[in-house]
Coordinates of C-alpha atoms in Angstrom, one line a residue:
X47 CA -18.6 -18.4 4.9
X48 CA -18.6 -21.9 3.3
X49 CA -17.3 -22.5 0.0
X50 CA -19.0 -25.1 -2.3
X51 CA -17.5 -26.9 -4.9
X52 CA -19.0 -28.9 -7.7
X53 CA -16.7 -31.1 -10.5
X54 CA -18.3 -31.8 -13.2
X55 CA -16.8 -34.2 -16.3
X56 CA -18.2 -33.1 -19.3
X57 CA -17.4 -33.9 -22.8
X58 CA -15.4 -31.3 -25.0
X59 CA -18.2 -31.2 -27.7
X60 CA -20.6 -29.9 -24.9
X61 CA -17.9 -27.4 -23.2
X62 CA -19.0 -24.8 -25.1
X63 CA -22.6 -25.0 -24.4
X64 CA -21.9 -25.5 -20.5
X65 CA -20.2 -22.5 -20.0
X66 CA -22.2 -20.5 -22.2
X67 CA -25.5 -21.8 -20.0
X68 CA -23.1 -21.3 -16.5
X69 CA -22.9 -17.5 -17.4
X70 CA -26.7 -17.5 -18.0
X71 CA -26.8 -19.0 -14.4
X72 CA -24.3 -16.6 -12.7
X73 CA -27.2 -14.0 -13.2
X74 CA -28.7 -15.4 -10.5
X75 CA -26.1 -16.1 -8.4
X76 CA -24.8 -12.7 -8.8
X77 CA -28.3 -11.2 -7.4
X78 CA -28.4 -13.7 -5.0
X79 CA -27.9 -12.3 -1.0
X80 CA -26.9 -15.5 0.1
X81 CA -23.6 -15.9 -2.6
X82 CA -20.1 -14.1 -1.8
X83 CA -18.8 -15.5 -5.5
X84 CA -18.0 -17.6 -7.9
X85 CA -16.0 -19.2 -9.8
X86 CA -15.9 -22.0 -13.2
X87 CA -12.6 -23.3 -14.1
X88 CA -11.6 -25.6 -16.5
X89 CA -9.0 -28.5 -16.0
X90 CA -5.3 -27.5 -18.6
X91 CA -4.6 -31.3 -18.4
X92 CA -7.8 -33.2 -18.1
X93 CA -9.8 -30.6 -20.2
X94 CA -13.5 -32.7 -19.6
X95 CA -13.0 -31.6 -16.2
X96 CA -14.3 -28.5 -14.2
X97 CA -14.7 -27.0 -11.0
X98 CA -17.3 -24.7 -10.4
X99 CA -16.8 -22.4 -6.6
X100 CA -19.5 -21.0 -4.6
X101 CA -18.6 -18.9 -1.9
X102 CA -22.0 -19.1 0.3
X103 CA -22.7 -17.0 3.6
X104 CA -23.0 -20.2 5.1
X105 CA -24.7 -23.5 4.3
X106 CA -27.7 -22.8 5.5
X107 CA -28.1 -19.9 3.4
X108 CA -27.1 -22.1 0.4
X109 CA -29.5 -25.0 1.5
X110 CA -32.8 -23.2 2.6
X111 CA -32.4 -19.4 1.7
X112 CA -31.1 -19.8 -2.1
X113 CA -32.5 -23.3 -2.5
X114 CA -35.7 -21.7 -1.6
X115 CA -35.6 -18.5 -3.0
X116 CA -36.7 -16.5 -5.7
X117 CA -33.0 -17.2 -7.7
X118 CA -33.0 -20.9 -7.7
X119 CA -35.3 -21.8 -10.1
X120 CA -33.9 -19.5 -13.0
X121 CA -30.7 -20.9 -12.0
X122 CA -31.4 -24.8 -12.0
X123 CA -33.4 -24.3 -15.7
X124 CA -29.9 -23.7 -17.1
X125 CA -27.3 -25.8 -15.6
X126 CA -30.2 -28.9 -15.4
X127 CA -29.1 -30.8 -18.5
X128 CA -25.4 -31.5 -16.7
X129 CA -26.6 -32.5 -13.3
X130 CA -26.1 -35.9 -14.3
X131 CA -22.8 -35.0 -15.2
X132 CA -21.9 -33.7 -11.3
X133 CA -19.3 -36.3 -10.2
X134 CA -18.7 -34.2 -6.2
X135 CA -20.3 -31.9 -5.1
X136 CA -18.9 -30.9 -0.9
X137 CA -19.2 -27.6 1.3
X138 CA -16.0 -26.2 2.7
X139 CA -14.8 -24.5 5.5
X140 CA -12.1 -21.7 5.3
X141 CA -8.8 -22.8 8.0
X142 CA -6.1 -20.1 9.3
X143 CA -4.2 -21.5 6.6
X144 CA -3.7 -19.3 3.9
X145 CA -2.3 -15.8 2.1
X146 CA -1.2 -14.5 -1.0
X147 CA 2.2 -15.1 -2.9
X148 CA 4.5 -13.0 -4.0
X149 CA 3.8 -12.6 -7.6
X150 CA 1.7 -9.5 -6.4
X151 CA 3.6 -6.9 -4.6
X152 CA 1.7 -5.4 -1.4
X153 CA 0.6 -2.0 -1.1
X154 CA 4.0 -1.8 1.4
X155 CA 6.6 -2.7 -1.4
X156 CA 4.3 -1.2 -4.2
X157 CA 4.7 2.5 -2.6
X158 CA 7.8 2.7 -2.4
X159 CA 8.3 1.0 1.5
X160 CA 9.1 2.5 5.3
X161 CA 10.9 5.4 4.1
X162 CA 7.9 6.3 1.6
X163 CA 5.8 6.3 4.8
X164 CA 7.9 8.6 6.6
X165 CA 8.3 11.6 3.9
X166 CA 4.7 11.0 4.1
X167 CA 3.9 11.5 7.6
X168 CA 6.4 14.2 8.1
X169 CA 4.8 16.5 5.7
X170 CA 1.2 15.2 6.5
X171 CA 2.0 16.3 10.3
X172 CA 3.5 19.5 9.4
X173 CA 0.2 20.1 8.0
X174 CA -2.2 19.1 10.5
X175 CA -0.2 21.5 12.8
X176 CA -0.2 24.4 10.8
X177 CA -3.9 23.6 10.2
X178 CA -7.0 25.4 12.4
X179 CA -8.8 22.2 13.0
X180 CA -6.6 19.5 13.3
X181 CA -3.9 21.5 15.0
X182 CA -5.2 22.2 18.3
X183 CA -5.7 18.6 18.9
X184 CA -1.7 17.8 18.4
X185 CA -0.2 20.8 20.1
X186 CA 2.3 19.1 22.6
X187 CA 2.3 16.0 19.8
X188 CA 5.4 13.8 20.6
X189 CA 8.4 14.6 18.5
X190 CA 8.3 11.1 17.4
X191 CA 4.5 10.9 16.6
X192 CA 4.8 10.9 12.7
X193 CA 7.3 7.9 12.6
X194 CA 5.3 5.8 15.0
X195 CA 2.5 6.2 12.5
X196 CA 4.4 5.2 9.5
X197 CA 5.2 2.6 11.3
X198 CA 1.6 1.3 11.7
X199 CA 0.8 2.7 8.2
X200 CA 3.3 0.3 6.9
X201 CA 2.3 -3.0 8.8
X202 CA -1.5 -2.1 8.2
X203 CA -0.2 -2.7 4.3
X204 CA 1.9 -5.7 4.6
X205 CA 5.0 -4.3 5.8
X206 CA 7.2 -5.6 9.0
X207 CA 5.0 -5.7 11.9
X208 CA 7.0 -3.0 14.0
X209 CA 4.0 -1.8 15.3
X210 CA 2.8 -4.6 17.1
X211 CA 5.8 -5.4 18.3
X212 CA 7.4 -2.3 19.3
X213 CA 4.7 -0.2 20.0
X214 CA 2.1 -2.6 21.4
X215 CA 0.0 -2.8 18.3
X216 CA -4.2 -2.4 17.6
X217 CA -4.4 -1.8 21.7
X218 CA -2.2 1.3 21.7
X219 CA -3.1 2.7 18.5
X220 CA -6.8 2.9 20.1
X221 CA -5.4 4.4 23.4
X222 CA -4.5 7.3 21.1
X223 CA -8.6 8.0 20.3
X224 CA -10.6 7.2 23.3
X225 CA -12.5 10.1 24.8
X226 CA -10.7 12.5 21.8
X227 CA -14.6 13.1 20.5
X228 CA -12.9 13.6 16.9
X229 CA -16.2 15.4 14.7
X230 CA -16.9 14.7 11.6
X231 CA -15.2 17.5 9.9
X232 CA -12.1 16.9 11.7
X233 CA -12.0 13.3 10.3
X234 CA -12.7 15.1 6.4
X235 CA -10.0 17.4 7.1
X236 CA -7.9 14.4 7.8
X237 CA -8.5 12.1 5.0
X238 CA -7.7 15.4 2.4
X239 CA -4.7 16.4 4.6
X240 CA -3.4 13.2 3.8
X241 CA -4.2 12.6 -0.1
X242 CA -2.6 16.1 -0.6
X243 CA 0.2 15.1 1.5
X244 CA 0.2 11.7 -0.5
X245 CA 0.2 14.0 -3.7
X246 CA 3.2 16.2 -2.1
X247 CA 5.5 13.6 -1.2
X248 CA 5.1 11.8 -4.6
X249 CA 2.9 8.3 -3.2
X250 CA 2.1 6.4 -6.4
X251 CA -1.0 8.0 -8.1
X252 CA -2.2 5.0 -9.7
X253 CA -6.0 4.6 -9.9
X254 CA -5.4 1.3 -7.9
X255 CA -3.2 2.6 -5.7
X256 CA -4.8 5.7 -4.6
X257 CA -8.7 3.7 -4.4
X258 CA -7.3 1.2 -1.8
X259 CA -4.7 3.5 0.0
X260 CA -8.0 6.1 0.9
X261 CA -10.0 3.1 1.0
X262 CA -8.2 2.5 4.2
X263 CA -8.1 6.2 5.0
X264 CA -11.9 6.3 5.3
X265 CA -12.2 2.7 7.2
X266 CA -9.4 4.1 9.5
X267 CA -11.0 7.7 10.3
X268 CA -14.4 6.3 10.3
X269 CA -13.6 3.9 13.3
X270 CA -11.5 6.4 14.8
X271 CA -14.4 8.8 15.2
X272 CA -16.8 6.3 16.3
X273 CA -14.6 4.8 19.3
X274 CA -13.3 8.2 19.7
X275 CA -16.5 9.6 21.2
X276 CA -18.0 10.0 25.0
X277 CA -20.0 6.6 25.2
X278 CA -18.2 4.3 22.9
X279 CA -16.8 1.1 24.1
X280 CA -14.6 -0.6 21.5
X281 CA -13.0 -4.0 22.0
X282 CA -9.7 -3.9 23.1
X283 CA -7.8 -7.0 22.3
X284 CA -7.3 -6.9 18.0
X285 CA -5.2 -7.6 16.0
X286 CA -3.2 -4.4 13.6
X287 CA -5.7 -4.7 10.7
X288 CA -4.1 -5.8 7.4
X289 CA -5.0 -4.0 4.1
X290 CA -4.8 -5.5 0.7
X291 CA -5.8 -4.1 -2.8
X292 CA -9.0 -5.2 -3.1
X293 CA -10.9 -5.3 -6.0
X294 CA -9.0 -3.7 -7.8
X295 CA -4.6 -5.3 -8.1
X296 CA -1.5 -3.4 -9.1
X297 CA -1.9 -1.9 -12.8
X298 CA 1.3 -2.8 -14.8
X299 CA 1.3 -2.1 -18.2
X300 CA 1.2 -5.4 -20.9

């Protein structure tokens, strides 16, 4: 990913039309396959200053793909009156220094922490063992398995990294799926039972949490299915995934 920053200096009397013009220009960005996202910000301290941030799939995709493509003409027609007011235009690459603050709780915090996840996995695996489709796969299951899965989910959803420190992280989880030949009906039953168990133990039912929670479950079970096939050769050295809120942060009434 490449991030482009464009800094404008716009006289106050032109600010409304400038923002309106960029609102129209943004339609071209929204349909351009080279554009990941965009945002126009206005300085609070000196309102004549604006910064446009556009994330491109790469600098080359921007300079050659977008500018040489079908959407650039309409985009440029809208912003052309303001090109001379550009003070700076640069491409940047992300570094490893990034993260989130504490103003938005992690999914781990929102769902109730380790205790809630252990309630979830205990209820879930009770259903699994009694299930005609999944039960045979877990005959002779380690009694500690529900707790270990709760530990994994805690780390995935932003909690302590105990699964990596104590259980071996991604490599250990992967080993549990290799050669299992999971079927699509089994994967779907897994998702259904886990969703039912989340209701049963009282995990948050707000749409934002459940969308993010089930998004991970869908993603994770589909990867597990693929990794479990006899001809699969998945990479073994990967970090434990971290899953956040995605496009819908937690909803809190005003």
